């Protein structure tokens, strides 16, 4: 709003410098870009992210299968590092050796994380596998995908606004430096008396 007020106030001001008007126009342009372009960029990025993530959700739901697994024995020690896409820690409480049957019918045995407080031999728990029976993380949840897309769009809008504001500040700094340089040249032209010539001193 200061930019709009500045442009209006300086339109016919006899003390107005060209750089003042340019600075006001730069500020107004930056404001309009932040208000209108940044949200559009955020919306576009969010829409693309949403489409990509929901496509990933559909692919994972087709490729990943929930099968019943049976505890053979519990293993001592801390659980292995979890994949960021894998079952959340709240569901990964115990490291066990388990048996399960893959979607293609082949039997498997291996060390997995089970969502059991205190696993006992013969206890059943759900396990996510691929078509060949290899343990994988659970599919990405559609709601989580939407949340990630919204955050991506919001971040893109903020980044766009930040870039615009950074460019505005850079332009203003450049104009101020040029203004100071012209003042220095004017002082140099005025000579060592700094305009006191003929003042009787």
Coordinates of N, CA, C and O in Angstrom, one line a residue:
X1 N 0.8 -1.2 0.0 CA 0.0 0.0 0.0 C 0.9 1.3 0.0 O 0.5 2.3 -0.6
X2 N 2.0 1.2 0.7 CA 2.9 2.3 0.6 C 3.4 2.6 -0.8 O 3.6 3.8 -1.1
X3 N 3.6 1.5 -1.6 CA 4.0 1.8 -3.0 C 2.9 2.5 -3.7 O 3.2 3.5 -4.5
X4 N 1.7 2.1 -3.6 CA 0.6 2.8 -4.3 C 0.5 4.3 -3.8 O 0.4 5.2 -4.6
X5 N 0.6 4.5 -2.5 CA 0.5 5.8 -2.0 C 1.7 6.7 -2.4 O 1.5 7.9 -2.7
X6 N 2.9 6.0 -2.5 CA 4.0 6.8 -3.0 C 3.9 7.2 -4.4 O 4.3 8.3 -4.8
X7 N 3.4 6.3 -5.3 CA 3.2 6.7 -6.7 C 2.3 7.8 -6.8 O 2.5 8.8 -7.6
X8 N 1.1 7.7 -6.1 CA 0.1 8.8 -6.2 C 0.7 10.1 -5.7 O 0.4 11.2 -6.2
X9 N 1.4 10.0 -4.6 CA 1.9 11.3 -3.9 C 3.0 12.0 -4.8 O 3.1 13.2 -4.8
X10 N 3.8 11.1 -5.4 CA 4.9 11.7 -6.2 C 4.6 12.0 -7.6 O 5.5 12.4 -8.4
X11 N 3.4 11.8 -8.1 CA 3.1 12.0 -9.5 C 3.5 13.4 -9.9 O 4.1 13.6 -11.0
X12 N 3.1 14.5 -9.2 CA 3.3 15.9 -9.6 C 4.2 16.6 -8.5 O 4.2 17.8 -8.5
X13 N 4.9 15.9 -7.7 CA 5.7 16.5 -6.7 C 7.0 17.1 -7.3 O 7.7 16.4 -8.0
X14 N 7.2 18.4 -7.2 CA 8.4 19.0 -7.8 C 9.7 18.5 -7.3 O 10.8 18.6 -8.0
X15 N 9.7 17.9 -6.1 CA 11.0 17.4 -5.5 C 11.1 15.9 -5.9 O 12.1 15.3 -5.4
X16 N 10.2 15.4 -6.7 CA 10.3 13.9 -7.0 C 11.5 13.7 -7.9 O 11.7 14.3 -8.9
X17 N 12.3 12.6 -7.5 CA 13.4 12.2 -8.3 C 12.9 11.0 -9.2 O 11.9 10.3 -8.7
X18 N 13.5 10.8 -10.3 CA 13.1 9.6 -11.1 C 13.3 8.3 -10.3 O 12.4 7.4 -10.4
X19 N 14.3 8.2 -9.5 CA 14.6 7.0 -8.8 C 13.5 6.7 -7.8 O 13.1 5.6 -7.5
X20 N 12.9 7.8 -7.2 CA 11.8 7.7 -6.3 C 10.6 7.0 -7.0 O 10.0 6.1 -6.4
X21 N 10.3 7.5 -8.1 CA 9.2 6.9 -8.9 C 9.4 5.5 -9.3 O 8.6 4.6 -9.2
X22 N 10.7 5.2 -9.8 CA 11.0 3.8 -10.2 C 11.0 2.9 -9.0 O 10.4 1.8 -9.1
X23 N 11.4 3.4 -7.8 CA 11.4 2.5 -6.6 C 10.0 2.2 -6.2 O 9.6 1.1 -5.8
X24 N 9.1 3.2 -6.3 CA 7.7 3.0 -6.0 C 7.0 2.0 -7.0 O 6.3 1.1 -6.6
X25 N 7.4 2.1 -8.3 CA 6.8 1.1 -9.3 C 7.4 -0.3 -9.0 O 6.6 -1.3 -9.2
X26 N 8.6 -0.4 -8.7 CA 9.2 -1.7 -8.4 C 8.5 -2.3 -7.2 O 8.2 -3.5 -7.2
X27 N 8.3 -1.5 -6.1 CA 7.6 -2.0 -4.9 C 6.1 -2.5 -5.3 O 5.7 -3.5 -4.8
X28 N 5.4 -1.7 -6.1 CA 4.1 -2.0 -6.5 C 4.1 -3.3 -7.3 O 3.2 -4.2 -7.1
X29 N 5.0 -3.4 -8.3 CA 5.1 -4.6 -9.1 C 5.3 -5.9 -8.2 O 4.7 -6.9 -8.4
X30 N 6.3 -5.7 -7.3 CA 6.6 -6.8 -6.4 C 5.3 -7.2 -5.6 O 5.0 -8.4 -5.4
X31 N 4.6 -6.2 -5.1 CA 3.4 -6.5 -4.3 C 2.4 -7.3 -5.1 O 1.8 -8.3 -4.7
X32 N 2.2 -6.8 -6.4 CA 1.2 -7.5 -7.2 C 1.6 -8.9 -7.6 O 0.8 -9.9 -7.6
X33 N 2.9 -9.1 -7.8 CA 3.4 -10.5 -8.1 C 3.2 -11.4 -6.8 O 2.8 -12.6 -7.0
X34 N 3.5 -10.9 -5.7 CA 3.3 -11.7 -4.4 C 1.8 -12.0 -4.2 O 1.5 -13.1 -3.8
X35 N 1.0 -11.1 -4.5 CA -0.5 -11.3 -4.2 C -1.1 -12.2 -5.3 O -2.1 -12.9 -4.9
X36 N -0.6 -12.1 -6.5 CA -1.3 -12.8 -7.6 C -0.5 -14.0 -8.2 O -1.1 -15.0 -8.5
X37 N 0.7 -13.8 -8.4 CA 1.5 -14.8 -9.1 C 1.9 -15.9 -8.1 O 1.9 -17.1 -8.5
X38 N 2.4 -15.6 -6.9 CA 2.8 -16.6 -5.9 C 1.7 -17.6 -5.7 O 1.9 -18.8 -5.7
X39 N 0.4 -17.2 -5.4 CA -0.6 -18.2 -5.2 C -0.9 -19.1 -6.4 O -1.2 -20.3 -6.3
X40 N -0.7 -18.5 -7.6 CA -0.9 -19.3 -8.8 C 0.2 -20.4 -8.9 O -0.1 -21.5 -9.2
X41 N 1.4 -20.0 -8.7 CA 2.5 -20.9 -8.7 C 2.3 -22.0 -7.7 O 2.5 -23.2 -7.9
X42 N 1.9 -21.6 -6.5 CA 1.6 -22.6 -5.4 C 0.5 -23.6 -5.8 O 0.6 -24.8 -5.6
X43 N -0.5 -23.1 -6.4 CA -1.6 -23.9 -6.9 C -1.2 -24.9 -7.9 O -1.6 -26.1 -7.9
X44 N -0.4 -24.4 -8.9 CA 0.1 -25.3 -10.0 C 1.0 -26.4 -9.4 O 0.9 -27.6 -9.7
X45 N 1.9 -26.0 -8.5 CA 2.8 -27.0 -8.0 C 2.1 -28.0 -7.1 O 2.3 -29.2 -7.2
X46 N 1.1 -27.5 -6.3 CA 0.3 -28.4 -5.5 C -0.5 -29.4 -6.3 O -0.6 -30.5 -6.0
X47 N -1.1 -28.9 -7.5 CA -1.9 -29.7 -8.3 C -1.0 -30.8 -9.0 O -1.4 -32.0 -9.0
X48 N 0.2 -30.4 -9.4 CA 1.1 -31.4 -10.0 C 1.5 -32.5 -9.0 O 1.6 -33.7 -9.2
X49 N 1.9 -32.0 -7.8 CA 2.3 -32.9 -6.7 C 1.2 -33.8 -6.3 O 1.4 -35.0 -6.1
X50 N -0.1 -33.3 -6.3 CA -1.2 -34.1 -5.9 C -1.4 -35.2 -7.0 O -1.6 -36.4 -6.6
X51 N -1.3 -34.8 -8.2 CA -1.5 -35.8 -9.3 C -0.4 -36.9 -9.2 O -0.7 -38.1 -9.3
X52 N 0.8 -36.5 -9.0 CA 1.9 -37.4 -9.0 C 1.8 -38.4 -7.8 O 2.0 -39.6 -7.9
X53 N 1.5 -37.8 -6.6 CA 1.4 -38.6 -5.4 C 0.2 -39.6 -5.4 O 0.3 -40.7 -5.0
X54 N -0.9 -39.1 -6.0 CA -2.1 -40.0 -6.0 C -1.8 -41.1 -7.0 O -2.3 -42.2 -6.8
X55 N -1.1 -40.8 -8.1 CA -0.7 -41.9 -9.0 C 0.2 -42.9 -8.3 O 0.1 -44.1 -8.5
X56 N 1.1 -42.4 -7.5 CA 2.0 -43.3 -6.7 C 1.2 -44.1 -5.7 O 1.4 -45.3 -5.6
X57 N 0.2 -43.5 -5.1 CA -0.7 -44.3 -4.2 C -1.4 -45.4 -5.0 O -1.4 -46.6 -4.5
X58 N -1.9 -45.1 -6.2 CA -2.6 -46.2 -7.0 C -1.6 -47.3 -7.3 O -2.0 -48.5 -7.2
X59 N -0.4 -46.9 -7.8 CA 0.6 -47.9 -8.1 C 1.0 -48.8 -6.9 O 1.1 -50.0 -7.1
X60 N 1.2 -48.1 -5.8 CA 1.5 -48.9 -4.6 C 0.4 -49.8 -4.2 O 0.7 -51.0 -3.7
X61 N -0.8 -49.4 -4.3 CA -1.9 -50.3 -3.9 C -2.1 -51.5 -4.8 O -2.5 -52.5 -4.4
X62 N -1.7 -51.3 -6.1 CA -1.7 -52.5 -7.0 C -0.5 -53.4 -6.7 O -0.6 -54.6 -6.9
X63 N 0.7 -52.8 -6.4 CA 1.9 -53.6 -6.3 C 2.1 -54.2 -4.9 O 2.9 -55.1 -4.7
X64 N 1.5 -53.7 -3.8 CA 1.7 -54.1 -2.5 C 0.5 -54.8 -1.9 O -0.6 -54.4 -2.1
X65 N 0.8 -55.9 -1.2 CA -0.3 -56.7 -0.7 C -0.1 -57.0 0.8 O 1.0 -57.2 1.3
X66 N -1.3 -57.0 1.5 CA -1.3 -57.3 2.9 C -1.5 -58.8 3.1 O -2.6 -59.2 2.7
X67 N -0.6 -59.4 3.7 CA -0.7 -60.9 3.9 C -0.6 -61.2 5.4 O 0.1 -60.5 6.1
X68 N -1.2 -62.3 5.8 CA -1.0 -62.7 7.2 C 0.4 -63.4 7.4 O 0.8 -64.2 6.6
X69 N 1.0 -63.0 8.5 CA 2.3 -63.6 8.8 C 2.2 -64.2 10.2 O 1.4 -63.8 11.1
X70 N 3.0 -65.2 10.5 CA 3.0 -66.0 11.7 C 4.4 -65.9 12.4 O 5.4 -66.1 11.8
X71 N 4.4 -65.5 13.7 CA 5.6 -65.4 14.4 C 6.2 -66.8 14.6 O 5.6 -67.7 15.1
X72 N 7.5 -66.9 14.3 CA 8.3 -68.1 14.6 C 9.0 -67.9 15.9 O 8.9 -68.7 16.8
X73 N 9.7 -66.8 16.1 CA 10.3 -66.4 17.3 C 10.6 -64.9 17.3 O 10.8 -64.3 16.3
X74 N 10.7 -64.4 18.5 CA 11.1 -63.0 18.7 C 12.6 -62.9 18.7 O 13.3 -63.7 19.3
X75 N 13.2 -61.8 18.1 CA 14.6 -61.6 18.1 C 15.0 -60.5 19.2 O 14.2 -59.5 19.3
X76 N 16.1 -60.7 19.8 CA 16.5 -59.7 20.8 C 17.2 -58.5 20.1 O 17.7 -58.7 18.9
X77 N 17.4 -57.4 20.7 CA 18.1 -56.3 20.1 C 17.1 -55.3 19.6 O 15.9 -55.5 19.4
X78 N 17.7 -54.1 19.2 CA 16.9 -53.0 18.6 C 16.5 -53.4 17.2 O 17.2 -54.1 16.5
X79 N 15.3 -52.9 16.8 CA 14.9 -53.1 15.4 C 15.7 -52.4 14.4 O 16.4 -51.4 14.7
X80 N 15.8 -52.9 13.2 CA 16.6 -52.3 12.2 C 16.0 -50.9 11.8 O 14.9 -50.7 12.1
X81 N 16.8 -50.1 11.1 CA 16.3 -48.8 10.6 C 15.1 -49.0 9.7 O 15.1 -49.9 8.8
X82 N 14.1 -48.2 9.9 CA 12.9 -48.3 9.1 C 13.0 -47.4 7.8 O 13.6 -46.4 7.9
X83 N 12.5 -47.9 6.7 CA 12.3 -47.1 5.5 C 11.3 -46.0 5.8 O 10.3 -46.3 6.4
X84 N 11.6 -44.8 5.3 CA 10.6 -43.7 5.6 C 9.2 -44.0 5.1 O 8.2 -43.5 5.6
X85 N 9.1 -44.9 4.0 CA 7.8 -45.2 3.5 C 7.2 -46.4 4.3 O 6.0 -46.8 4.0
X86 N 7.9 -47.0 5.1 CA 7.5 -48.3 5.7 C 6.5 -48.0 6.8 O 6.1 -46.9 7.1
X87 N 6.2 -49.1 7.5 CA 5.2 -49.1 8.6 C 5.7 -48.1 9.6 O 6.8 -48.2 10.0
X88 N 4.8 -47.3 10.1 CA 5.3 -46.3 11.2 C 5.8 -47.0 12.4 O 5.4 -48.1 12.7
X89 N 6.6 -46.3 13.2 CA 7.2 -46.9 14.4 C 6.1 -47.4 15.4 O 6.4 -48.3 16.1
X90 N 5.0 -46.7 15.4 CA 4.0 -47.1 16.4 C 3.5 -48.5 16.1 O 2.9 -49.2 16.9
X91 N 3.6 -48.9 14.8 CA 3.2 -50.3 14.4 C 4.4 -51.2 14.3 O 4.2 -52.4 13.9
X92 N 5.6 -50.8 14.6 CA 6.8 -51.6 14.4 C 7.5 -51.8 15.8 O 8.5 -51.1 16.0
X93 N 6.8 -52.6 16.6 CA 7.3 -52.7 18.0 C 8.3 -53.8 18.3 O 9.0 -53.8 19.2
X94 N 8.2 -54.9 17.5 CA 9.0 -56.0 17.7 C 9.7 -56.6 16.5 O 9.1 -56.6 15.4
X95 N 10.9 -57.0 16.6 CA 11.6 -57.7 15.5 C 11.5 -59.2 15.7 O 11.9 -59.7 16.7
X96 N 10.9 -59.8 14.7 CA 10.7 -61.2 14.8 C 11.1 -62.0 13.5 O 11.3 -61.4 12.5
X97 N 11.3 -63.3 13.7 CA 11.4 -64.2 12.5 C 9.9 -64.7 12.3 O 9.3 -65.1 13.2
X98 N 9.5 -64.6 11.1 CA 8.1 -64.9 10.8 C 8.0 -65.7 9.5 O 8.9 -65.7 8.6
X99 N 6.9 -66.5 9.3 CA 6.5 -67.2 8.1 C 5.4 -66.5 7.5 O 4.5 -66.0 8.2
X100 N 5.3 -66.4 6.1 CA 4.2 -65.9 5.4 C 4.2 -66.5 4.0 O 5.2 -67.0 3.5
X101 N 3.0 -66.4 3.4 CA 2.9 -66.9 2.0 C 2.6 -65.7 1.1 O 1.8 -64.8 1.4
X102 N 3.5 -65.6 0.1 CA 3.4 -64.5 -0.9 C 2.1 -64.5 -1.7 O 1.5 -65.6 -1.8
X103 N 1.7 -63.4 -2.3 CA 0.5 -63.4 -3.2 C 0.6 -64.4 -4.3 O -0.4 -64.9 -4.8
X104 N 1.8 -64.8 -4.7 CA 2.0 -65.7 -5.8 C 2.0 -67.2 -5.3 O 2.2 -68.1 -6.1
X105 N 1.8 -67.4 -4.0 CA 1.7 -68.7 -3.4 C 2.9 -69.3 -2.8 O 2.9 -70.4 -2.3
X106 N 4.1 -68.6 -3.0 CA 5.3 -69.2 -2.5 C 5.5 -68.9 -1.0 O 5.2 -67.8 -0.5
X107 N 6.0 -69.8 -0.2 CA 6.2 -69.6 1.2 C 7.5 -68.8 1.5 O 8.5 -69.0 0.7
X108 N 7.5 -68.0 2.5 CA 8.7 -67.2 2.9 C 8.9 -67.2 4.4 O 7.9 -67.4 5.2
X109 N 10.1 -67.1 4.8 CA 10.5 -66.9 6.2 C 11.6 -65.8 6.2 O 12.5 -65.8 5.4
X110 N 11.5 -64.9 7.2 CA 12.5 -63.9 7.3 C 12.3 -63.0 8.5 O 11.3 -63.2 9.3
X111 N 13.2 -62.1 8.7 CA 13.1 -61.2 9.8 C 12.4 -59.9 9.4 O 12.7 -59.3 8.5
X112 N 11.3 -59.6 10.2 CA 10.5 -58.5 9.9 C 10.1 -57.8 11.2 O 10.4 -58.2 12.3
X113 N 9.5 -56.6 11.0 CA 9.0 -55.8 12.2 C 7.5 -56.1 12.3 O 6.8 -56.0 11.3
X114 N 7.1 -56.5 13.5 CA 5.7 -56.9 13.7 C 5.1 -55.8 14.7 O 5.7 -55.4 15.6
X115 N 3.9 -55.5 14.4 CA 3.2 -54.6 15.2 C 2.5 -55.3 16.4 O 1.3 -55.2 16.6
X116 N 3.4 -55.9 17.2 CA 2.9 -56.6 18.4 C 3.7 -56.1 19.6 O 4.9 -55.9 19.6
X117 N 3.0 -56.0 20.7 CA 3.6 -55.6 22.0 C 4.6 -56.6 22.5 O 5.7 -56.4 22.8
X118 N 4.0 -57.8 22.5 CA 4.8 -59.0 23.1 C 4.5 -60.2 22.2 O 3.6 -61.0 22.5
X119 N 5.3 -60.4 21.1 CA 5.0 -61.5 20.2 C 5.3 -62.8 20.8 O 6.3 -63.0 21.6
X120 N 4.4 -63.8 20.5 CA 4.6 -65.2 20.9 C 4.6 -66.1 19.7 O 3.9 -65.8 18.7
X121 N 5.2 -67.2 19.8 CA 5.3 -68.2 18.7 C 3.8 -68.5 18.3 O 3.0 -68.8 19.1
X122 N 3.6 -68.5 17.0 CA 2.3 -68.8 16.5 C 1.3 -67.7 16.4 O 0.2 -67.8 15.8
X123 N 1.7 -66.5 16.9 CA 0.8 -65.3 16.8 C 0.8 -64.8 15.4 O 1.8 -64.8 14.7
X124 N -0.3 -64.2 15.0 CA -0.5 -63.7 13.6 C -0.5 -62.2 13.6 O -0.9 -61.6 14.6
X125 N 0.1 -61.6 12.6 CA 0.1 -60.2 12.4 C 0.1 -59.9 10.9 O 0.5 -60.7 10.1
X126 N -0.4 -58.7 10.5 CA -0.4 -58.4 9.0 C 1.0 -57.9 8.6 O 1.7 -57.2 9.3
X127 N 1.3 -58.3 7.3 CA 2.6 -57.9 6.8 C 2.4 -57.4 5.3 O 1.6 -58.1 4.6
X128 N 3.0 -56.3 4.9 CA 2.9 -55.8 3.6 C 4.1 -56.4 2.8 O 5.2 -56.3 3.2
X129 N 3.7 -57.0 1.6 CA 4.8 -57.6 0.7 C 4.5 -57.1 -0.7 O 3.4 -56.7 -1.0
X130 N 5.5 -57.3 -1.6 CA 5.2 -57.2 -3.0 C 4.7 -58.5 -3.6 O 4.4 -59.4 -2.8
X131 N 4.5 -58.5 -4.9 CA 3.9 -59.7 -5.5 C 4.7 -61.0 -5.2 O 4.2 -62.1 -5.1
X132 N 6.0 -60.8 -5.1 CA 6.9 -62.0 -4.9 C 7.2 -62.3 -3.4 O 7.9 -63.2 -3.1
X133 N 6.5 -61.6 -2.5 CA 6.6 -61.9 -1.1 C 7.7 -61.2 -0.4 O 7.9 -61.4 0.8
X134 N 8.4 -60.2 -1.0 CA 9.4 -59.5 -0.3 C 8.7 -58.4 0.6 O 7.8 -57.7 0.1
X135 N 9.1 -58.3 1.9 CA 8.5 -57.3 2.7 C 8.7 -55.9 2.2 O 9.8 -55.5 1.8
X136 N 7.7 -55.1 2.2 CA 7.7 -53.7 1.8 C 7.0 -52.8 2.8 O 6.2 -53.3 3.6
X137 N 7.1 -51.5 2.7 CA 6.3 -50.6 3.5 C 4.8 -50.6 3.0 O 4.5 -51.0 1.9
X138 N 4.0 -50.1 3.9 CA 2.6 -50.1 3.5 C 2.4 -49.0 2.5 O 3.2 -48.1 2.4
X139 N 1.4 -49.1 1.6 CA 1.2 -48.1 0.6 C 0.9 -46.7 1.2 O 0.4 -46.6 2.3
X140 N 1.3 -45.7 0.5 CA 1.1 -44.3 0.9 C -0.4 -44.1 1.0 O -1.2 -44.4 0.1
X141 N -0.7 -43.4 2.1 CA -2.2 -43.2 2.4 C -2.6 -42.0 1.5 O -1.8 -41.0 1.4
X142 N -3.8 -42.0 0.9 CA -4.2 -40.9 0.0 C -4.3 -39.6 0.8 O -4.0 -38.5 0.3
X143 N -4.7 -39.6 2.1 CA -4.8 -38.4 2.8 C -3.4 -37.8 3.1 O -3.2 -36.6 3.0
X144 N -2.4 -38.7 3.4 CA -1.0 -38.2 3.6 C -0.5 -37.7 2.3 O 0.2 -36.7 2.3
X145 N -0.8 -38.3 1.1 CA -0.4 -37.7 -0.2 C -0.9 -36.4 -0.4 O -0.2 -35.4 -0.9
X146 N -2.2 -36.2 -0.1 CA -2.8 -34.8 -0.2 C -2.1 -33.8 0.7 O -1.9 -32.7 0.3
X147 N -1.8 -34.2 1.9 CA -1.1 -33.3 2.8 C 0.2 -32.9 2.3 O 0.6 -31.7 2.3
X148 N 1.0 -33.9 1.7 CA 2.3 -33.6 1.1 C 2.1 -32.6 -0.1 O 2.9 -31.7 -0.2
X149 N 1.1 -32.8 -0.9 CA 0.8 -31.9 -2.0 C 0.5 -30.5 -1.6 O 1.0 -29.5 -2.2
X150 N -0.3 -30.4 -0.5 CA -0.7 -29.1 0.0 C 0.6 -28.3 0.5 O 0.8 -27.2 0.2
X151 N 1.4 -29.1 1.2 CA 2.6 -28.5 1.8 C 3.6 -28.1 0.6 O 4.2 -27.0 0.7
X152 N 3.6 -28.9 -0.4 CA 4.5 -28.5 -1.6 C 4.0 -27.3 -2.2 O 4.8 -26.4 -2.6
X153 N 2.7 -27.1 -2.4 CA 2.1 -25.9 -3.0 C 2.3 -24.7 -2.1 O 2.7 -23.6 -2.6
X154 N 2.1 -24.9 -0.8 CA 2.4 -23.7 0.1 C 3.8 -23.3 0.1 O 4.2 -22.1 0.1
X155 N 4.7 -24.3 0.1 CA 6.1 -24.0 0.0 C 6.5 -23.3 -1.3 O 7.4 -22.4 -1.2
X156 N 6.0 -23.7 -2.4 CA 6.3 -23.1 -3.7 C 5.8 -21.6 -3.7 O 6.5 -20.8 -4.2
X157 N 4.6 -21.4 -3.1 CA 4.1 -20.0 -3.0 C 5.0 -19.1 -2.2 O 5.3 -18.0 -2.5
X158 N 5.4 -19.7 -1.0 CA 6.3 -18.9 -0.1 C 7.7 -18.7 -0.8 O 8.2 -17.6 -0.7
X159 N 8.2 -19.7 -1.5 CA 9.5 -19.5 -2.2 C 9.3 -18.4 -3.3 O 10.2 -17.6 -3.5
X160 N 8.2 -18.5 -4.1 CA 8.0 -17.5 -5.1 C 8.0 -16.1 -4.5 O 8.6 -15.1 -5.0
X161 N 7.2 -15.9 -3.4 CA 7.1 -14.6 -2.7 C 8.5 -14.2 -2.2 O 8.9 -13.0 -2.3
X162 N 9.3 -15.1 -1.7 CA 10.6 -14.8 -1.2 C 11.5 -14.3 -2.3 O 12.3 -13.4 -2.2
X163 N 11.5 -15.0 -3.5 CA 12.3 -14.6 -4.6 C 11.9 -13.2 -5.1 O 12.8 -12.4 -5.4
X164 N 10.6 -13.0 -5.2 CA 10.2 -11.6 -5.7 C 10.7 -10.6 -4.7 O 11.2 -9.5 -5.1
X165 N 10.5 -10.8 -3.4 CA 11.0 -9.8 -2.4 C 12.5 -9.6 -2.5 O 13.0 -8.5 -2.3
X166 N 13.2 -10.7 -2.7 CA 14.6 -10.6 -2.8 C 15.1 -9.8 -4.0 O 16.0 -9.0 -3.9
X167 N 14.4 -10.0 -5.1 CA 14.7 -9.2 -6.3 C 14.4 -7.8 -6.1 O 15.1 -6.9 -6.6
X168 N 13.2 -7.5 -5.4 CA 12.9 -6.1 -5.1 C 13.9 -5.4 -4.3 O 14.4 -4.3 -4.6
X169 N 14.4 -6.1 -3.2 CA 15.4 -5.5 -2.4 C 16.7 -5.3 -3.1 O 17.4 -4.3 -2.9
X170 N 17.1 -6.3 -4.0 CA 18.3 -6.1 -4.8 C 18.2 -4.9 -5.7 O 19.1 -4.1 -5.8
X171 N 17.0 -4.7 -6.3 CA 16.8 -3.6 -7.2 C 16.9 -2.3 -6.5 O 17.5 -1.3 -6.9
X172 N 16.3 -2.2 -5.3 CA 16.3 -1.0 -4.5 C 17.7 -0.7 -4.0 O 18.2 0.5 -4.1
X173 N 18.5 -1.7 -3.6 CA 19.9 -1.5 -3.2 C 20.7 -0.9 -4.3 O 21.5 0.0 -4.1
X174 N 20.5 -1.5 -5.5 CA 21.2 -1.0 -6.7 C 20.9 0.5 -7.0 O 21.8 1.3 -7.2
X175 N 19.6 0.8 -6.9 CA 19.2 2.2 -7.1 C 19.8 3.2 -6.1 O 20.2 4.3 -6.4
X176 N 19.8 2.7 -4.8 CA 20.4 3.5 -3.7 C 21.9 3.7 -3.9 O 22.4 4.8 -3.7
X177 N 22.6 2.7 -4.3 CA 24.0 2.8 -4.6 C 24.3 3.8 -5.7 O 25.2 4.6 -5.6
X178 N 23.4 3.7 -6.8 CA 23.6 4.6 -7.9 C 23.3 6.1 -7.4 O 24.0 7.0 -7.8
X179 N 22.3 6.2 -6.6 CA 22.0 7.6 -6.1 C 23.1 8.2 -5.3 O 23.5 9.3 -5.5
X180 N 23.7 7.3 -4.4 CA 24.9 7.8 -3.6 C 26.1 8.1 -4.5 O 26.8 9.1 -4.2
X181 N 26.2 7.3 -5.5 CA 27.4 7.6 -6.4 C 27.2 8.9 -7.1 O 28.1 9.7 -7.3
X182 N 25.9 9.2 -7.5 CA 25.7 10.5 -8.2 C 25.9 11.7 -7.2 O 26.4 12.7 -7.6
X183 N 25.5 11.5 -6.0 CA 25.7 12.5 -5.0 C 27.2 12.8 -4.8 O 27.7 13.9 -4.7
X184 N 28.0 11.7 -4.7 CA 29.5 11.8 -4.6 C 30.0 12.6 -5.8 O 30.9 13.5 -5.6
X185 N 29.5 12.3 -7.0 CA 30.0 13.0 -8.2 C 29.6 14.5 -8.1 O 30.4 15.3 -8.5
X186 N 28.4 14.8 -7.6 CA 28.0 16.2 -7.5 C 28.9 16.9 -6.5 O 29.2 18.1 -6.7
X187 N 29.2 16.3 -5.4 CA 30.0 16.9 -4.4 C 31.4 17.1 -5.0 O 32.1 18.2 -4.7
X188 N 31.9 16.2 -5.7 CA 33.3 16.3 -6.3 C 33.3 17.5 -7.3 O 34.2 18.3 -7.4
X189 N 32.2 17.7 -8.1 CA 32.1 18.8 -9.0 C 32.0 20.1 -8.3 O 32.4 21.2 -8.8
X190 N 31.4 20.1 -7.1 CA 31.2 21.4 -6.3 C 32.6 21.9 -5.8 O 32.7 23.1 -5.5
X191 N 33.6 21.0 -5.8 CA 34.9 21.5 -5.4 C 35.1 21.4 -3.9 O 34.2 21.1 -3.1
X192 N 36.3 21.8 -3.4 CA 36.7 21.6 -2.0 C 35.9 22.6 -1.1 O 35.8 22.4 0.1
X193 N 35.3 23.7 -1.7 CA 34.6 24.6 -0.8 C 33.2 24.1 -0.5 O 32.5 24.8 0.3
X194 N 32.8 23.1 -1.2 CA 31.4 22.5 -0.9 C 30.3 23.5 -1.1 O 29.4 23.6 -0.2
X195 N 30.4 24.3 -2.1 CA 29.3 25.3 -2.4 C 29.4 26.5 -1.6 O 28.5 27.4 -1.7
X196 N 30.5 26.8 -0.9 CA 30.7 28.1 -0.1 C 31.3 29.2 -0.9 O 31.6 30.2 -0.3
X197 N 31.6 29.0 -2.2 CA 32.3 30.0 -3.0 C 31.5 31.3 -3.0 O 30.3 31.2 -3.3
X198 N 32.1 32.3 -2.7 CA 31.4 33.6 -2.8 C 30.7 34.0 -1.5 O 30.0 34.9 -1.5
X199 N 30.9 33.1 -0.5 CA 30.1 33.4 0.8 C 30.9 34.3 1.7 O 30.5 34.6 2.8
X200 N 32.1 34.7 1.2 CA 32.9 35.6 2.1 C 33.7 35.0 3.1 O 34.2 35.6 4.0
X201 N 33.9 33.6 3.1 CA 34.7 33.0 4.1 C 36.1 32.7 3.5 O 36.3 32.7 2.4

